[in-house]
Coordinates of C-alpha atoms in Angstrom, one line a residue:
M1 CA 28.6 -45.9 -21.0
K2 CA 32.3 -46.2 -21.3
A3 CA 31.9 -46.7 -25.0
L4 CA 30.1 -43.7 -25.4
A5 CA 32.5 -41.3 -23.1
S6 CA 35.4 -43.0 -25.2
V7 CA 33.6 -41.8 -28.5
V8 CA 32.9 -38.4 -27.2
T9 CA 36.3 -37.8 -26.0
A10 CA 37.7 -38.9 -29.2
L11 CA 35.5 -36.7 -31.1
L12 CA 36.7 -33.6 -28.8
L13 CA 40.2 -34.5 -29.3
M14 CA 39.8 -34.8 -32.9
S15 CA 38.0 -31.3 -33.2
T16 CA 40.6 -29.7 -31.1
I17 CA 43.2 -31.1 -33.2
D18 CA 41.3 -30.0 -36.4
V19 CA 40.9 -26.5 -35.0
K20 CA 44.6 -26.1 -34.1
A21 CA 45.5 -27.4 -37.6
Q22 CA 43.4 -24.6 -39.4
E23 CA 44.8 -22.1 -37.0
D24 CA 48.4 -23.1 -38.2
L25 CA 47.4 -23.0 -41.9
T26 CA 45.8 -19.8 -41.6
K27 CA 48.9 -18.3 -39.7
M28 CA 51.3 -20.0 -42.3
L29 CA 49.0 -18.4 -45.2
E30 CA 49.0 -15.1 -43.6
E31 CA 53.0 -15.3 -43.1
N32 CA 53.4 -16.1 -46.8
E33 CA 51.3 -13.3 -48.0
P34 CA 53.1 -10.5 -49.5
K35 CA 53.4 -7.4 -47.2
T36 CA 51.8 -4.4 -49.1
T37 CA 51.2 -0.6 -48.6
D38 CA 48.1 1.0 -49.9
Y39 CA 48.6 4.6 -50.7
T40 CA 45.6 7.0 -50.7
T41 CA 44.9 8.7 -54.0
A42 CA 43.0 11.8 -54.9
T43 CA 42.9 13.6 -51.5
F44 CA 42.0 16.6 -53.8
K45 CA 41.2 16.4 -57.6
G46 CA 44.0 19.0 -58.8
T47 CA 46.8 20.8 -57.6
R48 CA 44.7 23.9 -56.4
I49 CA 42.2 23.9 -53.5
I50 CA 40.8 27.2 -54.9
N51 CA 43.4 29.9 -54.6
G52 CA 46.0 28.0 -52.6
H53 CA 47.8 24.7 -53.8
S54 CA 46.8 21.3 -52.6
V55 CA 49.2 18.4 -51.6
E56 CA 48.8 17.0 -55.1
T57 CA 51.6 16.8 -57.6
V58 CA 51.6 16.4 -61.0
K59 CA 52.6 13.0 -62.3
K60 CA 55.8 12.2 -63.8
N61 CA 56.4 13.4 -67.5
H62 CA 52.8 15.2 -67.2
L63 CA 52.3 19.0 -68.0
D64 CA 49.6 20.6 -66.3
F65 CA 48.4 24.0 -68.0
I66 CA 46.0 26.1 -65.5
I67 CA 44.0 29.1 -66.5
H68 CA 43.2 31.2 -63.5
H69 CA 40.3 33.8 -63.9
R70 CA 39.0 36.6 -61.5
F71 CA 36.2 39.1 -62.6
D72 CA 36.0 42.4 -60.5
R73 CA 33.6 43.1 -57.4
L74 CA 30.1 42.0 -57.3
N75 CA 29.5 45.4 -55.4
S76 CA 30.9 47.4 -58.4
G77 CA 27.3 47.9 -59.7
A78 CA 24.8 47.2 -62.8
Y79 CA 27.1 49.5 -64.8
N80 CA 30.1 47.0 -64.6
L81 CA 27.7 44.3 -65.0
F82 CA 28.5 43.1 -61.4
G83 CA 32.1 43.0 -61.9
L84 CA 32.1 41.1 -65.4
D85 CA 33.1 43.8 -67.3
Y86 CA 36.8 43.8 -65.8
S87 CA 38.9 40.7 -65.0
T88 CA 42.3 39.6 -64.2
I89 CA 43.9 36.3 -65.4
R90 CA 47.0 33.9 -64.7
L91 CA 48.3 31.4 -67.1
G92 CA 50.3 28.6 -65.7
F93 CA 52.2 25.7 -66.7
E94 CA 53.5 22.9 -64.1
Y95 CA 55.3 19.8 -65.0
G96 CA 55.9 16.4 -62.9
L97 CA 59.8 15.6 -63.0
T98 CA 58.7 12.5 -61.0
D99 CA 55.6 11.5 -59.2
N100 CA 56.7 13.6 -56.1
V101 CA 58.5 16.5 -57.5
T102 CA 56.6 19.2 -59.5
I103 CA 58.2 22.6 -60.9
G104 CA 56.1 25.3 -62.8
F105 CA 55.7 28.9 -63.6
G106 CA 52.9 31.4 -64.6
R107 CA 52.3 34.8 -65.5
S108 CA 49.3 36.9 -64.2
S109 CA 48.0 40.3 -65.0
V110 CA 47.8 41.5 -61.4
Q111 CA 50.9 44.1 -61.1
K112 CA 52.1 42.0 -64.4
T113 CA 53.4 39.1 -62.3
F114 CA 55.9 36.4 -63.0
D115 CA 56.1 33.6 -60.6
F116 CA 58.1 30.2 -60.3
L117 CA 57.2 27.3 -58.1
A118 CA 58.4 24.0 -56.7
K119 CA 56.6 21.3 -54.8
A120 CA 57.9 18.1 -53.1
K121 CA 55.8 15.4 -51.6
L122 CA 57.4 14.3 -48.5
L123 CA 55.0 11.8 -47.1
R124 CA 52.0 10.1 -48.4
Q125 CA 48.9 8.9 -46.3
S126 CA 48.9 5.2 -46.5
T127 CA 47.9 2.2 -44.6
G128 CA 49.3 -1.3 -44.4
T129 CA 52.8 -2.1 -43.8
R130 CA 53.5 1.5 -43.6
N131 CA 50.9 3.3 -41.9
M132 CA 51.0 7.1 -42.5
P133 CA 47.8 9.0 -41.4
F134 CA 48.4 12.2 -43.4
S135 CA 50.2 13.5 -46.7
V136 CA 52.7 16.3 -46.5
T137 CA 54.2 18.3 -49.4
A138 CA 56.6 21.2 -49.3
F139 CA 55.9 24.3 -51.6
A140 CA 58.0 27.2 -52.3
S141 CA 57.4 30.1 -54.6
T142 CA 59.1 33.2 -56.1
V143 CA 57.1 36.0 -57.3
I144 CA 58.3 39.1 -59.4
E145 CA 56.0 41.9 -60.0
T146 CA 57.0 44.0 -62.9
L147 CA 54.4 46.8 -63.2
D148 CA 56.6 49.3 -61.6
K149 CA 59.6 49.9 -64.0
D150 CA 61.4 52.3 -61.6
L151 CA 61.9 49.5 -58.9
S152 CA 65.0 47.2 -58.8
T153 CA 64.3 43.4 -59.5
Q154 CA 65.3 42.8 -55.7
D155 CA 62.3 45.1 -54.6
K156 CA 60.1 43.7 -57.1
T157 CA 60.5 40.1 -55.7
S158 CA 58.8 38.1 -52.8
Y159 CA 59.2 34.6 -51.6
C160 CA 57.0 31.9 -50.0
T161 CA 57.2 28.4 -48.4
Q162 CA 54.6 26.3 -47.2
L163 CA 54.2 23.1 -45.5
L164 CA 50.9 21.3 -47.0
I165 CA 49.7 18.9 -44.4
A166 CA 46.4 16.9 -45.6
R167 CA 44.3 13.9 -44.7
K168 CA 41.5 12.1 -46.6
F169 CA 39.2 11.1 -43.8
S170 CA 36.8 9.2 -46.2
E171 CA 35.9 8.9 -50.0
R172 CA 33.9 12.1 -49.4
L173 CA 35.9 14.3 -46.9
S174 CA 39.4 15.8 -47.3
L175 CA 40.9 18.6 -45.2
Q176 CA 44.2 20.1 -45.3
L177 CA 46.3 22.6 -43.1
N178 CA 48.9 25.2 -44.7
P179 CA 51.5 26.9 -42.4
T180 CA 53.0 29.6 -44.5
F181 CA 55.8 32.0 -44.2
L182 CA 55.9 34.9 -46.6
Y183 CA 58.6 37.6 -47.2
R184 CA 58.3 40.6 -49.5
N185 CA 61.6 42.8 -50.0
R186 CA 59.4 45.8 -50.6
V187 CA 55.7 46.2 -49.1
A188 CA 53.0 48.7 -50.3
T189 CA 52.4 50.6 -47.1
A190 CA 54.3 51.2 -43.7
A191 CA 51.3 49.2 -41.8
Q192 CA 52.6 45.9 -43.9
E193 CA 55.5 43.8 -42.4
R194 CA 58.0 42.3 -44.8
A195 CA 58.1 39.0 -42.9
L196 CA 54.3 37.5 -42.7
F197 CA 53.2 34.2 -41.1
A198 CA 49.9 32.8 -42.0
L199 CA 47.8 29.7 -41.5
G200 CA 45.6 28.3 -44.2
F201 CA 42.8 26.0 -43.8
G202 CA 41.1 24.3 -46.8
G203 CA 38.7 21.3 -47.6
R204 CA 36.9 19.3 -50.0
M205 CA 33.4 17.4 -49.7
K206 CA 32.6 15.3 -52.5
L207 CA 29.0 15.6 -53.6
N208 CA 29.0 12.9 -56.5
K209 CA 31.2 11.2 -58.8
R210 CA 32.1 14.5 -60.8
L211 CA 31.2 17.4 -58.2
S212 CA 32.6 18.6 -54.9
L213 CA 32.3 21.4 -52.8
N214 CA 35.6 23.3 -51.8
A215 CA 36.4 26.0 -49.2
E216 CA 39.7 27.8 -48.1
Y217 CA 40.8 30.5 -45.8
Y218 CA 44.0 31.9 -45.0
W219 CA 44.7 33.8 -41.6
A220 CA 47.6 36.1 -41.7
F221 CA 49.2 37.0 -38.4
R222 CA 49.6 40.7 -38.5
E223 CA 50.9 43.1 -36.3
K224 CA 47.7 44.6 -34.6
D225 CA 49.3 47.7 -32.9
L226 CA 50.7 48.6 -36.5
E227 CA 47.6 48.1 -38.2
N228 CA 45.6 50.1 -35.7
A229 CA 48.0 53.0 -35.9
L230 CA 48.4 53.2 -39.6
G231 CA 45.4 51.8 -41.0
D232 CA 46.2 48.4 -42.6
P233 CA 43.7 48.2 -45.6
Y234 CA 44.4 44.4 -45.9
G235 CA 42.4 41.3 -44.8
N236 CA 42.3 37.5 -44.8
S237 CA 41.4 35.7 -48.2
L238 CA 38.1 33.4 -48.0
A239 CA 37.0 31.5 -51.0
I240 CA 34.3 29.1 -51.7
G241 CA 33.4 27.2 -54.7
V242 CA 32.7 23.8 -56.7
D243 CA 35.2 21.6 -58.4
I244 CA 33.7 19.9 -61.7
E245 CA 35.3 17.3 -63.2
T246 CA 34.8 16.7 -67.1
G247 CA 37.1 14.1 -68.8
G248 CA 40.7 15.4 -68.8
H249 CA 39.6 18.8 -67.5
V250 CA 39.1 20.1 -63.9
F251 CA 36.8 23.2 -63.9
Q252 CA 36.7 24.9 -60.7
L253 CA 34.0 27.7 -60.0
H254 CA 34.0 29.9 -57.1
F255 CA 33.7 33.3 -55.3
T256 CA 36.7 34.8 -53.2
N257 CA 37.4 38.4 -51.8
S258 CA 40.9 37.9 -53.5
S259 CA 42.0 39.5 -56.8
G260 CA 45.6 37.9 -56.7
M261 CA 46.1 34.5 -57.7
V262 CA 49.6 33.9 -56.5
E263 CA 50.5 33.2 -52.7
K264 CA 52.3 36.7 -52.2
Q265 CA 49.0 38.5 -53.3
F266 CA 46.1 36.6 -52.0
I267 CA 47.7 36.0 -48.4
G268 CA 49.5 39.2 -48.2
D269 CA 47.7 41.7 -50.4
T270 CA 43.8 40.9 -50.1
S271 CA 42.0 44.0 -49.5
G272 CA 38.3 42.9 -50.1
S273 CA 35.6 42.3 -47.5
W274 CA 33.2 39.6 -47.8
G275 CA 31.0 41.6 -45.3
K276 CA 31.1 44.6 -47.5
G277 CA 30.4 42.7 -50.6
D278 CA 33.7 42.9 -52.0
I279 CA 33.3 39.6 -53.6
R280 CA 34.8 38.3 -56.8
W281 CA 33.4 35.5 -59.0
G282 CA 36.1 33.6 -60.5
F283 CA 37.1 30.2 -62.2
N284 CA 40.2 27.8 -62.5
V285 CA 40.5 25.5 -65.8
S286 CA 43.3 22.8 -65.9
R287 CA 44.1 20.5 -68.6
T288 CA 46.8 17.9 -68.2
F289 CA 49.1 16.7 -71.2
S290 CA 51.1 13.4 -71.0
F291 CA 54.7 13.2 -72.4
D292 CA 55.0 9.9 -70.9
K293 CA 56.3 7.7 -73.9
R294 CA 56.0 4.3 -72.2
A295 CA 52.3 4.9 -71.4
K296 CA 51.9 6.1 -75.1
G297 CA 53.2 2.9 -76.1
M298 CA 51.0 0.9 -73.9
M299 CA 48.0 2.6 -75.6
K300 CA 48.6 1.8 -79.1

């Protein structure tokens, strides 16, 4: 019995030593492993959710060419082919100075508008050594509406700043919040305020590898007493659509109550109402071109 007890004791001692050695080895391996940070990619497929910007920026030395197209209201009737007889368009170019900084400009037919923009990615969602629960991008734009030749350049100009805050909750779901400040040097009616705060909400639900459902809403904080007294005809912008990825293109089809395609117009000047059928069909098409010589050299 004593011999058996000695054997059992020896086995237990050896197993304890073996477990401790394995734990020490595992700890050493973990300590020697390089500490990494995994950054979230493709929170949204492109630089736009629908009308408004997403947190995404254009890659360094890449140029994004964007076409925005909006038809007239569906409730304009069969005579106008339910809005297809009339349309507005914006052409835009956005260039990546770095992976985190984008500049761009565009021209749209609504009010013969020129716009200039800049985006800077401040924070990026990540896990690992650096744990960041969301991405944050700063956005600023200047808009000049040139339709009325009698106005001064100052009166034609408006400014918009936004903080774009987004989180990719899973491979399928991404949501974004957009605190917005809009300042207009001149307003169209006495019911409008030059300084306007708004809050945008946007989201993307991925349906399959190349198709996603997008939605976007901007709540403008207007002065209700002023609206009631003077009859402000403007409302909030709502858009619903789908993203279709086809090779190097991102094709967006959507419905919206906004005709404008820059922040000053779809946040501040939306006059259409979904309840009254003031809905416009539209689409965005973007194509990215690379000017990265290093990447081209690697492809040869």
